[in-house]
Coordinates of C-alpha atoms and ligand atoms in Angstrom, one line a residue:
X1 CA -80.0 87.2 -172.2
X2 CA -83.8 86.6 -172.8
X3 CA -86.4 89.7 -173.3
X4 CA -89.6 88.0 -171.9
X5 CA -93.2 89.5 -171.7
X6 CA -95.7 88.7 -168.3
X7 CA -98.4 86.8 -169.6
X8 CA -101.8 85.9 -167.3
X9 CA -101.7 82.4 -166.4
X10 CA -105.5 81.6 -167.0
X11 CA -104.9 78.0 -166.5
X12 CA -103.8 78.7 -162.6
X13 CA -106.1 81.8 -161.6
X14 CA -108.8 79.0 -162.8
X15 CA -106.8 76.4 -160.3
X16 CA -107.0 79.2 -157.7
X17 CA -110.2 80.0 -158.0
X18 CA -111.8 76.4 -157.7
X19 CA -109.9 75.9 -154.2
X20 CA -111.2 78.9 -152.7
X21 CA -114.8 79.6 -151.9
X22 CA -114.6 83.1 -151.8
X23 CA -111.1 85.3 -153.6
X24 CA -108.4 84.4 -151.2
X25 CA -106.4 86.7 -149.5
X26 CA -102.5 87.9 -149.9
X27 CA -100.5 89.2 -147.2
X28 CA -97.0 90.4 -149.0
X29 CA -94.1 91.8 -146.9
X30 CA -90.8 92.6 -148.4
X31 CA -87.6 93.6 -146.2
X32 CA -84.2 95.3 -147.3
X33 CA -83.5 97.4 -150.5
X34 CA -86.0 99.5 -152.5
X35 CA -85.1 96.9 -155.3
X36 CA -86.9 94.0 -153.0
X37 CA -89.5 96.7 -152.4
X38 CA -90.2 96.7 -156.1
X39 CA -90.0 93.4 -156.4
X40 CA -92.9 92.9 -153.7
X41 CA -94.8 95.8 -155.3
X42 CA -95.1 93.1 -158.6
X43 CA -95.7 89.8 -156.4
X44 CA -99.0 91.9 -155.1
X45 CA -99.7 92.9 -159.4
X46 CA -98.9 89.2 -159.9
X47 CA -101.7 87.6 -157.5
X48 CA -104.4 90.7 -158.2
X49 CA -103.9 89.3 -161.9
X50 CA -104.4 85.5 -160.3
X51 CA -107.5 86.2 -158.4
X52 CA -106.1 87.1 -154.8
X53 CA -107.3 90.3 -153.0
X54 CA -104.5 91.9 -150.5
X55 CA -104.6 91.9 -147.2
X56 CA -102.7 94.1 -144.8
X57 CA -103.0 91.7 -141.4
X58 CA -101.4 88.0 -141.3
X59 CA -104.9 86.9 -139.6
X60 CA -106.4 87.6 -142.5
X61 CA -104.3 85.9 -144.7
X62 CA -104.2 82.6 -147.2
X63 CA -101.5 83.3 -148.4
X64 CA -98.4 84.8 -146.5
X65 CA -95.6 85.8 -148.7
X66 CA -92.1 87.3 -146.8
X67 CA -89.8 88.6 -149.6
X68 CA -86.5 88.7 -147.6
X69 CA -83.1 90.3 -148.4
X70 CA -80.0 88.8 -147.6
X71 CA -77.2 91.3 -147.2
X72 CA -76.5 91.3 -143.4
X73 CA -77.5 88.2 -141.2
X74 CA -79.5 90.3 -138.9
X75 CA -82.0 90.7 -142.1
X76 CA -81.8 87.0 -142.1
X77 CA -82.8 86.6 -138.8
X78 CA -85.3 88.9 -138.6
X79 CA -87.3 86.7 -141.1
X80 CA -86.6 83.3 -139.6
X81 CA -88.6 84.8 -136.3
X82 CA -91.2 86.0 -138.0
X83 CA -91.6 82.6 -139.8
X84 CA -91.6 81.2 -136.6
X85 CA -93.9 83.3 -135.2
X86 CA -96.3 82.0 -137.9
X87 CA -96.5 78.7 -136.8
X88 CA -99.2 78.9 -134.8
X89 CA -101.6 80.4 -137.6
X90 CA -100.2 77.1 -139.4
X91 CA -102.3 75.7 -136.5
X92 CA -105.2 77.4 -136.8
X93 CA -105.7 77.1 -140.2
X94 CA -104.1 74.4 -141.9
X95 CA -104.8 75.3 -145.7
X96 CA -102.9 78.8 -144.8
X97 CA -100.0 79.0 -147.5
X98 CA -96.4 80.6 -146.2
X99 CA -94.0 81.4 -148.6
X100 CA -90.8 82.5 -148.7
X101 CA -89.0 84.2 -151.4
X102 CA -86.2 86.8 -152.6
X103 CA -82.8 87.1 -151.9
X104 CA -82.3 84.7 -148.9
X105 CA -83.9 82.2 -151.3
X106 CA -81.5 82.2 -153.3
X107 CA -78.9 80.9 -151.4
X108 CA -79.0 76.9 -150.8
X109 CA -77.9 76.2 -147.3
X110 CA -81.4 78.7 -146.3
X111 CA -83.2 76.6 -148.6
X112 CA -82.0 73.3 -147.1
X113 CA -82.6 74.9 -143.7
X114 CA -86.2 75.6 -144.8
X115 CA -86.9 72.0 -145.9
X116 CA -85.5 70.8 -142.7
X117 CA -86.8 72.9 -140.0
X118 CA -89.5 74.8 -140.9
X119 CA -92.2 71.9 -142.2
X120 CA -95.3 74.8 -142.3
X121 CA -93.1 77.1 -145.1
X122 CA -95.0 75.4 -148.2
X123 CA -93.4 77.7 -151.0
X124 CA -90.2 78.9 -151.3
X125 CA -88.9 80.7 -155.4
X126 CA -85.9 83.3 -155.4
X127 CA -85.7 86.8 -157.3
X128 CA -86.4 85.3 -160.6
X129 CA -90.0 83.4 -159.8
X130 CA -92.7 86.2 -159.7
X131 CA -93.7 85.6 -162.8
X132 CA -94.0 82.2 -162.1
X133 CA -95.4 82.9 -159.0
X134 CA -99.5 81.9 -160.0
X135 CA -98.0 78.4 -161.7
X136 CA -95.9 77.4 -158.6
X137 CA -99.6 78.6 -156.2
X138 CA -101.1 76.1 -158.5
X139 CA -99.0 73.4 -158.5
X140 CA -99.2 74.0 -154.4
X141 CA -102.6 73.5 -154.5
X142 CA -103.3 70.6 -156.8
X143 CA -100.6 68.5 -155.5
X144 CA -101.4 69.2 -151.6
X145 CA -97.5 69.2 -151.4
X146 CA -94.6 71.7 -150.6
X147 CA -93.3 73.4 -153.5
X148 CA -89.4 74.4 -152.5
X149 CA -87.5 75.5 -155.5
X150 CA -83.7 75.0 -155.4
X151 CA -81.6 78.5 -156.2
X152 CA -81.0 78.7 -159.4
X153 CA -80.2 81.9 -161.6
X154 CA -82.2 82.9 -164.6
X155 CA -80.5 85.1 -166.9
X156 CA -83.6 86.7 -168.3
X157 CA -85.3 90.3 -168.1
X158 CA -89.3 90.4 -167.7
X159 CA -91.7 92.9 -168.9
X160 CA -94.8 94.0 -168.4
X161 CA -95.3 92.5 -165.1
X162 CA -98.7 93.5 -163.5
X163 CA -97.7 95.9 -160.3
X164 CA -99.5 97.3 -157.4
X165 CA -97.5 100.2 -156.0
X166 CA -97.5 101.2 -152.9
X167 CA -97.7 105.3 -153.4
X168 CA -99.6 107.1 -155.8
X169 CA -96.5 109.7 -156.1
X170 CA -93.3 108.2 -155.7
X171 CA -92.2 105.2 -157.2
X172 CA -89.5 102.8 -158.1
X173 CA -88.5 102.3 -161.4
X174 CA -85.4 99.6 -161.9
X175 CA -83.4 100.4 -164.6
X176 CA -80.9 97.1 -164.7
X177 CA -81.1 93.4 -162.5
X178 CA -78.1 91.8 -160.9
X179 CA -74.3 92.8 -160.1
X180 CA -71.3 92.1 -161.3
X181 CA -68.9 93.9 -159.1
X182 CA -68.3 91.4 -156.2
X183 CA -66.7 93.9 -153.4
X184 CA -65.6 91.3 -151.1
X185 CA -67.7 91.6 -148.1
X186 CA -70.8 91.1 -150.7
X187 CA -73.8 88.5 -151.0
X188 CA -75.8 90.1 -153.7
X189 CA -73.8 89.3 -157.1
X190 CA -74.8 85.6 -155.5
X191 CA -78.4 85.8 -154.7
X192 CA -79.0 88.8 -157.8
X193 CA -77.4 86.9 -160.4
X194 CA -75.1 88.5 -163.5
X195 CA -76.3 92.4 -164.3
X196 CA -78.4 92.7 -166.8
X197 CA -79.8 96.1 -168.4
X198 CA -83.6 96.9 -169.4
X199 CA -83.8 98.3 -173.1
X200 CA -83.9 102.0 -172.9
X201 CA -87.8 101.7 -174.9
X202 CA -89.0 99.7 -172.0
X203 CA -88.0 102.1 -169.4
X204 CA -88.9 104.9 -171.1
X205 CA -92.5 103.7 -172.0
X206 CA -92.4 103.1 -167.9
X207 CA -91.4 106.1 -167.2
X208 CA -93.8 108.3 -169.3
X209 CA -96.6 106.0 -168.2
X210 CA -95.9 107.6 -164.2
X211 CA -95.4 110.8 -165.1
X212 CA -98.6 110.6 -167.1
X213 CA -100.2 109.2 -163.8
X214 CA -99.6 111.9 -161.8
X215 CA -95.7 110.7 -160.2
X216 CA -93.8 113.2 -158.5
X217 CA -90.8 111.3 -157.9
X218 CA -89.1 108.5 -159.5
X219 CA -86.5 106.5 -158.9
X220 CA -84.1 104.7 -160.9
X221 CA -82.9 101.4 -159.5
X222 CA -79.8 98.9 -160.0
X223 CA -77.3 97.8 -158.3
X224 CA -74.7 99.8 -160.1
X225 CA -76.4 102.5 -162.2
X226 CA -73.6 103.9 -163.4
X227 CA -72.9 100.4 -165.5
X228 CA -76.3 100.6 -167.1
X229 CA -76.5 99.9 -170.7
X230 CA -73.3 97.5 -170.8
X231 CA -75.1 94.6 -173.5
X232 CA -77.4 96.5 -174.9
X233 CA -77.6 96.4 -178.6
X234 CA -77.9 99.9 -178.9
X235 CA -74.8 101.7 -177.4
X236 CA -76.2 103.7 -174.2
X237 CA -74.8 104.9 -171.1
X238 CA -76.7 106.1 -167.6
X239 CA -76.2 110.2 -168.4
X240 CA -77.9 109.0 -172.1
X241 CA -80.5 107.5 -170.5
X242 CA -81.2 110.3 -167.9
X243 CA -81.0 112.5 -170.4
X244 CA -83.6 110.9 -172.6
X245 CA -86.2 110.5 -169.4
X246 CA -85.7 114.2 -168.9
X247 CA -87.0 114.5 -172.7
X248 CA -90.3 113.9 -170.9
X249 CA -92.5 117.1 -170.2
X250 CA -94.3 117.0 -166.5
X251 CA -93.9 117.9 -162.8
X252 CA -91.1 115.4 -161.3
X253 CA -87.8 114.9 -160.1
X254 CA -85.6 112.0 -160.7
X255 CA -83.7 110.2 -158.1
X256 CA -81.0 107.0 -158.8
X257 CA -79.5 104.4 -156.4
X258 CA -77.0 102.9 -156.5
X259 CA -74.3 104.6 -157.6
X260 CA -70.5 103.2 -157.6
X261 CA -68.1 105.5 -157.4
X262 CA -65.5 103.5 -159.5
X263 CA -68.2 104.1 -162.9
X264 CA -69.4 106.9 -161.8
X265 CA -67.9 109.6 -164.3
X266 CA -67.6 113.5 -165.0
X267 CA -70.0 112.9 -167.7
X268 CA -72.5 111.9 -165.1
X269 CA -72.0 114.8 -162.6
X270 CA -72.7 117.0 -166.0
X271 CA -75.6 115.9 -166.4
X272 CA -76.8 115.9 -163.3
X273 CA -75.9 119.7 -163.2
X274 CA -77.7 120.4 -166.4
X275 CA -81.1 118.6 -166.0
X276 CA -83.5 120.3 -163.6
X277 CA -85.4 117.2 -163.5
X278 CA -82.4 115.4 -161.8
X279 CA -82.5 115.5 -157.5
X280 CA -79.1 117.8 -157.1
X281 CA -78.1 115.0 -154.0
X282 CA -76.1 111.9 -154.5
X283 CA -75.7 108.6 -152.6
X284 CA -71.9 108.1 -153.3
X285 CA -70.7 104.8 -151.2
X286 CA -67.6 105.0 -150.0
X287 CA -67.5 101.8 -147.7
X288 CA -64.0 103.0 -146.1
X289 CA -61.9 106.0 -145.7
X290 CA -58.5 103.8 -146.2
X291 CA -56.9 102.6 -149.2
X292 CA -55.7 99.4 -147.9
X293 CA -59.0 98.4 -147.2
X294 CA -60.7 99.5 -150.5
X295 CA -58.5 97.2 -152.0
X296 CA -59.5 94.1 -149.8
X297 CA -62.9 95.2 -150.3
X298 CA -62.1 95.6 -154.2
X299 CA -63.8 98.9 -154.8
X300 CA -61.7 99.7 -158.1
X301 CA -61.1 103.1 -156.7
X302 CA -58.9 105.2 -154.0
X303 CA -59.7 107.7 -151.6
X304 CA -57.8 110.7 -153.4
X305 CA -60.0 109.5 -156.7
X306 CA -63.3 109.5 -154.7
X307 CA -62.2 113.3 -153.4
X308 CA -61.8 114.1 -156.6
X309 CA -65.1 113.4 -158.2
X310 CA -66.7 114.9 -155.0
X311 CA -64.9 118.6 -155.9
X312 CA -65.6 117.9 -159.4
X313 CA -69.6 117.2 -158.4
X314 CA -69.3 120.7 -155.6
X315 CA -67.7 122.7 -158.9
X316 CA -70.3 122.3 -161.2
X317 CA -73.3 121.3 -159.3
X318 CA -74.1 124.5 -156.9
X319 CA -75.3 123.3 -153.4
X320 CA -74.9 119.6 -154.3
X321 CA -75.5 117.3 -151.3
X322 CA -74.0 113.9 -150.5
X323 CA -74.8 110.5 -148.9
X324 CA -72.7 107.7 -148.3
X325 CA -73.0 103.7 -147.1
X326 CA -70.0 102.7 -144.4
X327 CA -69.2 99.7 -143.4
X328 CA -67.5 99.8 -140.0
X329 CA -65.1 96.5 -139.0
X330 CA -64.2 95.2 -141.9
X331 CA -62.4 91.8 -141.2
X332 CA -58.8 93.4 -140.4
X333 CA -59.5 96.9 -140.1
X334 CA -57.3 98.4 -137.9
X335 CA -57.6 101.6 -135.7
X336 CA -55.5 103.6 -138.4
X337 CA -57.8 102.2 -140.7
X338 CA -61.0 103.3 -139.3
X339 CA -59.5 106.8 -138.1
X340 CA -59.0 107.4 -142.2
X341 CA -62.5 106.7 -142.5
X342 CA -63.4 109.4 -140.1
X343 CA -61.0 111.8 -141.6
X344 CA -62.8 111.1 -145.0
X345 CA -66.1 112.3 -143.7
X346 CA -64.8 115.0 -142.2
X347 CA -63.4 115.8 -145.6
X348 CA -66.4 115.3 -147.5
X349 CA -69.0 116.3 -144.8
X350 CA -71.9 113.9 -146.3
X351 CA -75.0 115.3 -145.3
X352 CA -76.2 111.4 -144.3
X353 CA -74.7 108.4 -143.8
X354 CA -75.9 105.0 -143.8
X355 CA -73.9 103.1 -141.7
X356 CA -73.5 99.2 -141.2
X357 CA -70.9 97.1 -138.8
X358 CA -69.7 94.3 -141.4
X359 CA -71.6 91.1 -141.1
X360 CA -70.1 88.2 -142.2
X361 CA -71.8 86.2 -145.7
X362 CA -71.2 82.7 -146.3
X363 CA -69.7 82.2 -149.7
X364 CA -67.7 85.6 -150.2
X365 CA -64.2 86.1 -150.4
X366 CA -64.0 88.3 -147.3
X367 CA -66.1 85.5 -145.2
X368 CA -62.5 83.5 -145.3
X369 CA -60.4 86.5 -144.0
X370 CA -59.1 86.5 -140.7
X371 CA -61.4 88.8 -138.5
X372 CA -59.6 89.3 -135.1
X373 CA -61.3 92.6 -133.8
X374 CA -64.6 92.0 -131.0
X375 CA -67.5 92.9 -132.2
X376 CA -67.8 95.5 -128.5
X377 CA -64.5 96.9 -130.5
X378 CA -66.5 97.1 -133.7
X379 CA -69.7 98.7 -131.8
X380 CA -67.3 100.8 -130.2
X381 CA -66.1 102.2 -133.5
X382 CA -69.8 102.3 -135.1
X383 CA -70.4 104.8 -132.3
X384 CA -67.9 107.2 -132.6
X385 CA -68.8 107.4 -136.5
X386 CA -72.4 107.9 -135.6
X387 CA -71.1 111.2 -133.0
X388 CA -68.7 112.1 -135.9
X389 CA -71.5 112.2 -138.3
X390 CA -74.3 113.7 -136.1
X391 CA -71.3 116.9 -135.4
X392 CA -71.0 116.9 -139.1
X393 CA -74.4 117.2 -140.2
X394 CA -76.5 118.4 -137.6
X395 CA -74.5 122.1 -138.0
X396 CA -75.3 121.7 -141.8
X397 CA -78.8 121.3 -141.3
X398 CA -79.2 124.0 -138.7
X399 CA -77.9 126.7 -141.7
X400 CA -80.5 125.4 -143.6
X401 CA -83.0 127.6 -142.0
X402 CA -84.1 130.9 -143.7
X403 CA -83.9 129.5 -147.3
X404 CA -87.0 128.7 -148.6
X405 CA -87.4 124.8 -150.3
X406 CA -89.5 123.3 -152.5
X407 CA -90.7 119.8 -151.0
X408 CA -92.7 116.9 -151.9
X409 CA -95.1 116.0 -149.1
X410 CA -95.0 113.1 -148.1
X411 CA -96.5 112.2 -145.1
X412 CA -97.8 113.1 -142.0
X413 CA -95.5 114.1 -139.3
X414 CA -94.9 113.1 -136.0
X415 CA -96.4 116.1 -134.5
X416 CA -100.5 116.7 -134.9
X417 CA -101.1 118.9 -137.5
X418 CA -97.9 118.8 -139.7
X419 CA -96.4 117.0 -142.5
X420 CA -93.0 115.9 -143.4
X421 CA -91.8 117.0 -147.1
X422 CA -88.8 115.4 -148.5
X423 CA -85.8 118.2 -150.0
X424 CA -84.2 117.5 -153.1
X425 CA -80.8 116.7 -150.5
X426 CA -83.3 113.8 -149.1
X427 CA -83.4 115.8 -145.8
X428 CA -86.7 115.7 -144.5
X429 CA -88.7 118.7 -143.0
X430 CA -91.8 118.9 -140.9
X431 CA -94.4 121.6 -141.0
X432 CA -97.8 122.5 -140.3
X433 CA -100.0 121.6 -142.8
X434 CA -103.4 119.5 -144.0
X435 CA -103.4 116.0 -145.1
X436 CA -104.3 117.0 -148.4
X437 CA -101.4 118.3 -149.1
X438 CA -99.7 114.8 -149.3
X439 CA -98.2 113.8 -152.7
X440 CA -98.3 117.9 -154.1
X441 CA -94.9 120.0 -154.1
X442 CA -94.4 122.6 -151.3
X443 CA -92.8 125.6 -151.2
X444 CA -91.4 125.5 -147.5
X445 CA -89.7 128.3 -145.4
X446 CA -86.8 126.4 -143.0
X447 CA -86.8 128.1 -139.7
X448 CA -85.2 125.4 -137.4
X449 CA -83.9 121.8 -137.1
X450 CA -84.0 119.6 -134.2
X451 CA -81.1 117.4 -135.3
X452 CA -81.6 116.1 -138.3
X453 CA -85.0 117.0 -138.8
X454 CA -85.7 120.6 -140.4
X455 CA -88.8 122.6 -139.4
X456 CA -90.3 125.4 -141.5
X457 CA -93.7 126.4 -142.4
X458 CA -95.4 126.8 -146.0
X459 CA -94.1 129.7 -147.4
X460 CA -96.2 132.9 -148.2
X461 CA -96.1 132.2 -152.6
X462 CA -98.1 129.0 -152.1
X463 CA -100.9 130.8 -150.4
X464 CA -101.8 133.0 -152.9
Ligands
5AD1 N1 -71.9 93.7 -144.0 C1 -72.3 94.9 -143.7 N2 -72.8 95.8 -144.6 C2 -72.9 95.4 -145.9 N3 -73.4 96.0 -147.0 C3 -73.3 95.1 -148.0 N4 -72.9 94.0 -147.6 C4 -72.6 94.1 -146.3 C5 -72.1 93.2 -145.3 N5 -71.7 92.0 -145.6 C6 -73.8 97.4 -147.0 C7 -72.9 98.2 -147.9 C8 -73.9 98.5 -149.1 C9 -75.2 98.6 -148.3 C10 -76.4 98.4 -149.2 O1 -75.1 97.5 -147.4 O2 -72.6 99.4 -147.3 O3 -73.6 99.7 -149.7
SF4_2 FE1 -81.7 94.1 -151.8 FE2 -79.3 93.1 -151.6 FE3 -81.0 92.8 -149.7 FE4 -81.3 91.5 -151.9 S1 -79.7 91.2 -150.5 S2 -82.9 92.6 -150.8 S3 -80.6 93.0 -153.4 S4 -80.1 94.7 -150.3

């Protein structure tokens, strides 16, 4: 694997900067995962560093950048509509530049569908191009011709990437690229390529760099935290790395996504109960509640194993919380199969699930299983998981109330007045409150919920 450093591309920000009269304008949207988030967080750094200035309106815009994801096909089709939407600004303003790039750029059959159908796309790169990105703008420009680049993987890490992030107080920090797990029903080891770790120096120097700026929250990204370090020179696991991040003095709490319960190990759920820095909440996904199906999906574990790391986690971590992802309708599940998915949840009582009805991805193994069950059966099923969970959770977050919480504002609420702050367990509570407040830790008293909302108000030791 190659370590590469961001360099600024003089010779194209030069390119750039002849075409236009005044700084041209970037309008950047990214769909899907916080990792595509990230990602569109450094293709804004990227063109501030080439001489673009970023635009929040499409109008605006010339340059138009959707950074798509690829994991279910309504994500897919979301984006096509929105590309077609922009035809008409095409129109209007023929030296307009709409590009399309990340995950669904990876695969070919978008990209030939891109070539084909949609003349006004002029650039489309996959997850590996941002650094590339100001090179490819120029190329665009000189040439006065489309610039489509086939998929292609790029087994490289690179650093120091200019970055524009979104919140001044929580951010995402990836720790590891790519995926090498291929669960069945999965497009991302295709479009993300192999997995590859950061060095620990890297994210560390990262790290320290936002807590010295003021971060509240970080969190670590990768497909499969709990396989980070596997290459590295150096031998290092995830709980080593946590624990050296926690090593850093400041004010923040540390989050992680994604973790797979097949690596995810005792020595993990230790040191989660020993850091204080470390959220006490984990996103766990199941998938399924049924053995058989686990297997087709090849998860590398069992139900009765999952259980088990759960009472481990509940033994040593007091008041830990869970989440989990589900995927309902699974080509061949069966009603037995999707009745032990709700008597997992009832077992673990997660305190939010993320729920998905399977969507079938061209190229994986489970795309070529047989799939007789409707999709109204599927829906039918997706909505008596959503009552299970809401009877689950709702009583859980109702005996919230009376305990008093630090939060992290985060934004305003929905009501006038009040802000929502974010618990450690990712629940989110609203209370009355001034803007200002926004981005500072809050000591709230829970007094209510309206489902799964808590409500509370700031407590008395904050006003003093
Ligand atoms: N269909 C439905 N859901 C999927 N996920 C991943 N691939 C698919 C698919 N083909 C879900 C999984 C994963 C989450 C990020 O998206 O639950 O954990
Ligand atoms: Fe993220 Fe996967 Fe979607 Fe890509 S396909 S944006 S990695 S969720």
């Amino acid at each position: 694997m190659e370590n590469l450093t961001y360099t600024h591309n003089a010779e194209a920000a030069s390119v750039i900067a002849r075409f236009y009269d005044s700084p041209p304008m970037a309008y950047v949207h990214s769909y899907g995962c916080q990792q595509n988030v990230n990602d569109g967080e450094k293709i804004r750094g990227v063109l501030l560093d080439t001489g673009f200035g970023i635009c929040e309106n499409v109008e605006q815009a010339d340059l138009i950048l959707f950074n798509t994801c690829a994991v279910r096909e309504h994500a897919e089709q979301r984006v096509f509509g929105n590309v077609g939407a922009l035809k008409k600004l095409k129109e209007k303003n023929p030296r307009l530049i709409i590009g399309i790039c990340g995950c669904m750029a990876q695969q070919k059959h978008i990209v030939e569908k891109l070539r084909a159908s949609y003349p006004y796309v002029d650039l489309v790169f996959g997850v590996d191009g941002i650094d590339r990105l100001p090179a490819m703008i120029a190329q665009r420009l000189q040439k006065g011709r489309r610039y489509l680049e086939d998929p292609r993987e790029r087994n490289a890490v690179v650093e120091e990437m200019p970055i524009r992030r979104d919140s001044g107080f929580r951010a995402w920090l990836p720790i590891m690229y790519g995926c090498d797990n291929f669960c069945t029903y999965c497009i991302v080891p295709y479009v993300r390529g192999r997995e590859r770790s950061r060095k620990p120096e890297h994210i560390l120097a990262e790290f320290r760099d936002l807590v010295s700026k003021g971060y509240k929250e970080i969190t670590l990204l990768g497909q499969n935290v709990n396989s980070y370090g596997k290459g590295l020179e150096e031998p290092m696991d995830f709980s080593d790395l946590l624990n050296l991040l926690c090593t850093v003095p400041g004010e923040y709490q540390i989050r992680f996504m994604t973790s797979h319960p097949k690596d995810a190990s005792r020595k993990l759920i230790d040191t989660i109960a020993a850091q204080d820095h470390l959220c006490k909440h984990i996103h766990l996904p199941v998938q399924s509640g049924s053995n058989r199906l686990l297997q087709q999906m090849t998860r590398h574990y069992t139900v009765e194993q999952y259980l088990d790391l759960v009472g481990y986690a509940r033994q040593k971590i007091p008041g830990v919380t869970f989440s989990s992802d589900i995927i309902v309708g699974f080509p061949g599940e069966t009603e037995d199969d999707f009745q032990a998915t709700l008597d997992l949840i009832e077992k673990v009582r997660y305190m939010q699930l993320f729920t998905f009805i399977y969507s079938k991805r061209e190229g994986t193994r489970a795309a070529r299983m047989p799939d007789p069950t409707t999709h109204a059966e599927k829906a039918a099923r997706m909505d008596r998981l959503l009552k299970a969970q809401d009877a689950i959770a709702f009583p859980m977050v109702a005996a919230m109330a009376g305990q008093t919480v630090r939060v992290l504002a985060e934004a305003a609420g929905r009501n006038p007045g009040t802000i929502n702050g974010r618990l450690d367990n990712n629940l989110v509570v609203e209370f009355p409150g001034q803007q200002d407040l926004i981005g500072q830790y809050v000591n709230v008293r829970l007094t209510g919920s309206r489902a799964a909302l808590l409500t509370g108000e700031v407590a008395q030791s904050n006003r003093t």
